Tab-separated table of C-alpha atoms and ligand atoms in Angstrom:
chain	number	residue	atom	x	y	z
A	181	MET	CA	-22.711	14.162	-13.018
A	182	TYR	CA	-22.881	11.816	-10.012
A	183	GLY	CA	-26.040	10.193	-10.319
A	184	GLY	CA	-26.892	9.564	-6.803
A	185	ARG	CA	-24.035	7.026	-6.575
A	186	LEU	CA	-21.704	6.858	-3.852
A	187	LYS	CA	-18.421	8.787	-4.612
A	188	GLN	CA	-15.221	7.473	-3.421
A	189	VAL	CA	-14.520	8.550	0.355
A	190	LEU	CA	-11.371	8.818	2.572
A	191	PRO	CA	-11.448	5.929	4.855
A	192	GLN	CA	-10.488	6.995	8.352
A	193	LEU	CA	-7.160	6.036	9.985
A	194	GLY	CA	-8.033	3.037	12.492
A	195	TYR	CA	-5.591	4.913	15.065
A	196	ALA	CA	-4.434	8.297	16.046
A	197	TYR	CA	-1.738	10.234	13.983
A	198	ASP	CA	0.851	9.603	16.504
A	199	ALA	CA	0.123	6.015	16.770
A	200	LEU	CA	3.022	4.757	14.900
A	201	GLU	CA	5.653	6.830	16.652
A	202	PRO	CA	8.621	6.770	16.850
A	203	PHE	CA	8.437	4.906	13.562
A	204	ILE	CA	6.438	7.080	11.410
A	205	ASP	CA	6.047	10.652	13.088
A	206	THR	CA	2.881	12.515	13.533
A	207	GLU	CA	3.413	15.037	10.897
A	208	THR	CA	3.976	12.769	8.345
A	209	MET	CA	0.903	10.673	8.937
A	210	LYS	CA	-1.200	13.864	9.122
A	211	LEU	CA	-0.078	14.976	5.773
A	212	HIS	CA	0.088	11.670	4.233
A	213	HIS	CA	-3.432	10.696	5.018
A	214	ASP	CA	-5.165	14.001	5.163
A	215	LYS	CA	-3.734	15.769	2.357
A	216	HIS	CA	-1.896	12.957	-0.121
A	217	HIS	CA	-4.489	10.251	0.193
A	218	ALA	CA	-7.233	12.686	0.247
A	219	SER	CA	-5.959	14.306	-2.926
A	220	TYR	CA	-6.271	10.731	-4.825
A	221	VAL	CA	-9.685	10.390	-3.732
A	222	ASP	CA	-10.790	14.036	-4.462
A	223	LYS	CA	-8.993	13.306	-8.147
A	224	LEU	CA	-10.440	10.135	-8.621
A	225	ASN	CA	-14.116	11.512	-7.880
A	226	ALA	CA	-13.369	14.512	-10.272
A	227	ALA	CA	-12.115	12.311	-12.847
A	228	LEU	CA	-15.247	10.086	-13.049
A	229	LYS	CA	-17.779	13.203	-12.636
A	230	ASP	CA	-18.894	12.290	-16.036
A	231	GLU	CA	-18.280	8.734	-16.233
A	232	SER	CA	-21.654	6.937	-15.213
A	233	VAL	CA	-20.548	3.499	-15.984
A	234	LEU	CA	-17.218	3.692	-13.970
A	235	GLN	CA	-19.095	5.365	-11.250
A	236	SER	CA	-20.651	2.247	-10.391
A	237	LYS	CA	-17.348	-0.270	-10.382
A	238	PRO	CA	-16.278	-0.851	-7.186
A	239	LEU	CA	-12.576	0.482	-6.495
A	240	ASP	CA	-10.739	-3.028	-6.654
A	241	TRP	CA	-12.243	-3.063	-10.334
A	242	LEU	CA	-10.925	0.291	-11.441
A	243	VAL	CA	-7.333	-0.702	-9.999
A	244	ARG	CA	-7.613	-3.936	-11.803
A	245	PHE	CA	-8.919	-2.885	-15.052
A	246	GLY	CA	-7.599	0.853	-15.049
A	247	SER	CA	-5.857	0.136	-18.277
A	248	VAL	CA	-9.035	-0.430	-20.460
A	249	VAL	CA	-11.142	2.346	-19.210
A	250	PRO	CA	-11.620	5.465	-21.581
A	251	GLU	CA	-8.838	6.875	-22.970
A	252	GLN	CA	-9.870	10.449	-21.541
A	253	VAL	CA	-9.894	9.277	-17.702
A	254	ARG	CA	-7.228	6.261	-18.032
A	255	GLU	CA	-4.106	8.132	-16.772
A	256	ALA	CA	-6.399	9.855	-13.785
A	257	VAL	CA	-7.863	6.360	-12.967
A	258	ARG	CA	-4.655	4.600	-13.089
A	259	ASN	CA	-3.156	7.206	-10.741
A	260	ASN	CA	-5.856	7.806	-8.433
A	261	ALA	CA	-7.640	4.784	-8.149
A	262	GLY	CA	-4.220	3.261	-7.609
A	263	GLY	CA	-3.463	5.850	-5.015
A	264	HIS	CA	-6.695	5.421	-3.001
A	265	TRP	CA	-6.634	1.572	-3.146
A	266	ASN	CA	-2.784	1.785	-2.128
A	267	HIS	CA	-3.009	4.217	0.894
A	268	SER	CA	-6.422	2.285	1.993
A	269	MET	CA	-4.508	-0.867	2.222
A	270	PHE	CA	-1.174	0.635	3.688
A	271	TRP	CA	-3.038	2.101	6.883
A	272	ARG	CA	-4.701	-0.970	7.350
A	273	THR	CA	-1.556	-3.298	7.272
A	274	MET	CA	0.159	-1.145	10.245
A	275	ARG	CA	-0.751	-0.837	13.943
A	276	PRO	CA	0.472	0.810	17.073
A	277	ASN	CA	2.937	-1.120	18.941
A	278	ALA	CA	2.490	-4.044	16.494
A	279	ASN	CA	6.009	-5.375	17.139
A	280	ALA	CA	6.721	-4.155	20.805
A	281	ASP	CA	9.469	-6.581	21.165
A	282	PRO	CA	12.163	-5.060	18.891
A	283	VAL	CA	14.045	-8.214	18.521
A	284	ASN	CA	10.973	-10.146	17.095
A	285	LEU	CA	9.903	-8.404	13.826
A	286	ASP	CA	9.249	-11.613	12.096
A	287	PRO	CA	6.011	-12.782	10.611
A	288	THR	CA	3.476	-14.765	12.270
A	289	GLY	CA	0.857	-17.350	11.613
A	290	THR	CA	0.209	-19.000	7.767
A	291	ILE	CA	2.151	-15.946	6.204
A	292	ALA	CA	5.116	-17.043	8.120
A	293	ALA	CA	5.079	-20.405	6.433
A	294	ALA	CA	4.635	-18.928	2.874
A	295	ILE	CA	7.400	-16.603	3.562
A	296	ASN	CA	9.746	-19.255	4.493
A	297	LYS	CA	8.915	-21.563	1.683
A	298	SER	CA	9.753	-18.421	-0.928
A	299	PHE	CA	12.725	-16.988	0.937
A	300	GLY	CA	14.160	-19.203	3.713
A	301	ASP	CA	13.563	-17.231	6.417
A	302	ALA	CA	12.259	-14.046	7.825
A	303	LYS	CA	15.513	-12.367	7.999
A	304	THR	CA	16.365	-13.137	4.351
A	305	PHE	CA	12.736	-11.825	3.578
A	306	ARG	CA	13.053	-8.559	4.949
A	307	LYS	CA	16.479	-7.847	3.310
A	308	ARG	CA	15.352	-8.772	0.179
A	309	PHE	CA	12.119	-6.469	0.618
A	310	THR	CA	14.199	-3.810	1.857
A	311	ASP	CA	16.770	-4.306	-1.198
A	312	ALA	CA	13.668	-4.010	-3.531
A	313	GLY	CA	12.503	-0.833	-1.941
A	314	LEU	CA	15.639	0.689	-2.411
A	315	SER	CA	16.175	-0.305	-5.928
A	316	GLN	CA	12.749	1.280	-6.890
A	317	PHE	CA	14.142	4.549	-8.703
A	318	GLY	CA	11.838	7.338	-7.798
A	319	SER	CA	8.259	7.001	-6.272
A	320	GLY	CA	6.819	3.760	-6.341
A	321	TRP	CA	5.645	0.659	-3.858
A	322	VAL	CA	7.096	-2.346	-2.715
A	323	TRP	CA	5.169	-5.130	-2.306
A	324	LEU	CA	4.736	-8.718	-1.039
A	325	VAL	CA	2.243	-10.562	-3.324
A	326	ALA	CA	0.619	-13.985	-3.294
A	327	ASN	CA	-0.659	-15.827	-6.589
A	328	THR	CA	-3.802	-17.963	-6.875
A	329	ALA	CA	-1.844	-20.951	-5.309
A	330	GLY	CA	-0.490	-18.858	-2.352
A	331	VAL	CA	2.782	-18.558	-3.415
A	332	VAL	CA	4.490	-15.340	-2.389
A	333	LYS	CA	7.033	-13.248	-3.975
A	334	ILE	CA	8.211	-9.432	-3.846
A	335	LEU	CA	7.628	-6.937	-6.423
A	336	THR	CA	7.897	-3.312	-6.750
A	337	THR	CA	5.663	-0.890	-9.000
A	338	PRO	CA	6.244	2.489	-10.201
A	339	ASN	CA	4.011	5.553	-9.009
A	340	GLN	CA	0.420	4.222	-8.010
A	341	ASP	CA	0.547	1.227	-9.870
A	342	SER	CA	-1.067	-1.665	-8.527
A	343	PRO	CA	0.142	-5.759	-8.006
A	344	LEU	CA	-3.975	-6.275	-9.016
A	345	ALA	CA	-3.439	-4.965	-12.362
A	346	HIS	CA	-0.565	-7.676	-12.686
A	347	GLY	CA	-3.281	-10.326	-11.395
A	348	PHE	CA	-1.430	-10.691	-7.991
A	349	ARG	CA	-2.978	-10.450	-4.408
A	350	ALA	CA	-1.438	-7.560	-2.313
A	351	VAL	CA	-0.872	-8.686	1.293
A	352	LEU	CA	1.809	-6.212	2.353
A	353	GLY	CA	3.211	-3.032	0.729
A	354	ASN	CA	5.380	-0.100	1.725
A	355	ASP	CA	5.030	3.242	0.311
A	356	LEU	CA	8.417	4.313	-1.476
A	357	TRP	CA	7.314	7.822	-2.215
A	358	GLU	CA	9.383	10.274	-0.309
A	359	HIS	CA	6.102	12.064	1.198
A	360	ALA	CA	6.094	8.823	3.223
A	361	TYR	CA	9.274	9.403	5.040
A	362	TYR	CA	10.881	12.633	3.971
A	363	LEU	CA	10.060	14.659	7.181
A	364	LYS	CA	11.896	12.400	9.472
A	365	TYR	CA	14.154	10.094	7.656
A	366	LYS	CA	15.355	12.787	4.939
A	367	ASN	CA	17.212	11.069	2.107
A	368	ARG	CA	17.594	7.893	4.275
A	369	ARG	CA	15.144	5.566	2.518
A	370	ALA	CA	16.882	2.643	3.853
A	371	ASP	CA	16.352	3.856	7.567
A	372	TYR	CA	12.906	3.930	7.130
A	373	LEU	CA	12.480	0.901	5.523
A	374	ASP	CA	14.123	-0.864	8.139
A	375	ALA	CA	12.144	1.036	10.945
A	376	TRP	CA	8.806	0.260	9.184
A	377	TRP	CA	8.875	-3.377	10.098
A	378	ASN	CA	7.989	-2.195	13.772
A	379	VAL	CA	4.590	-1.240	12.757
A	380	VAL	CA	3.550	-4.209	10.252
A	381	ASP	CA	0.420	-5.631	11.448
A	382	TRP	CA	0.852	-9.453	10.697
A	383	ASN	CA	-2.872	-10.327	11.770
A	384	GLU	CA	-4.003	-8.279	8.753
A	385	VAL	CA	-1.265	-9.485	6.668
A	386	ASN	CA	-2.286	-12.914	7.348
A	387	ALA	CA	-6.110	-12.106	7.051
A	388	ARG	CA	-5.213	-10.853	3.371
A	389	TYR	CA	-2.788	-13.671	2.462
A	390	LEU	CA	-5.605	-16.292	3.583
A	391	LYS	CA	-7.881	-14.887	0.395
A	392	PHE	CA	-5.269	-16.137	-2.081
A	393	GLY	CA	-7.649	-18.709	-3.582
A	394	GLU	CA	-10.492	-16.069	-4.079
A	395	PRO	CA	-11.010	-13.970	-7.405
A	396	LEU	CA	-9.013	-10.634	-7.129
B	70	MN	MN1	1.774	7.814	-0.123
């Protein structure tokens, strides 16, 4: 039972369901947030119902150390704490009309310098990020992550697995599950990945990146 502790809650979107149109459609946003993300939250709360020690842990901790929680809830924590964390970040790193000028999808600020250092230039970075997203078989995520020295790289994770569990700070991530794009883009994951750059909020990405030296 929940001993008076706070359960995990579904965060509100910081914008309307239709705010990311035409790049992400309203129906996808409604289902993705209100049903898919909500389901991860509900299932995580259900899994922790009788786990008083885990109930007191922050979500970040559950995601990072999910592999060492009691065996009877390990799979549920891995999938649902991961799903809750990943989606909470995903909503925050997008914003309406983020890159209103369609010819300028490039990163700005400090992260732009880090990206150029690792990938050469913004266009190469986008291509490698998209290629990584296309090469992920089945469901998962594609990430830009930073190590403690601030060096960025791209990685992919299956299902709802998290870069935190691998010791990296996630600064940007895109959802490769079909539920993220299938209603509008059908089987065309590449088109979705290309369009998504239009809604990336580089201000938020920079804020996340600038914590690279802090403990995860
Ligand atoms: Mn999703």
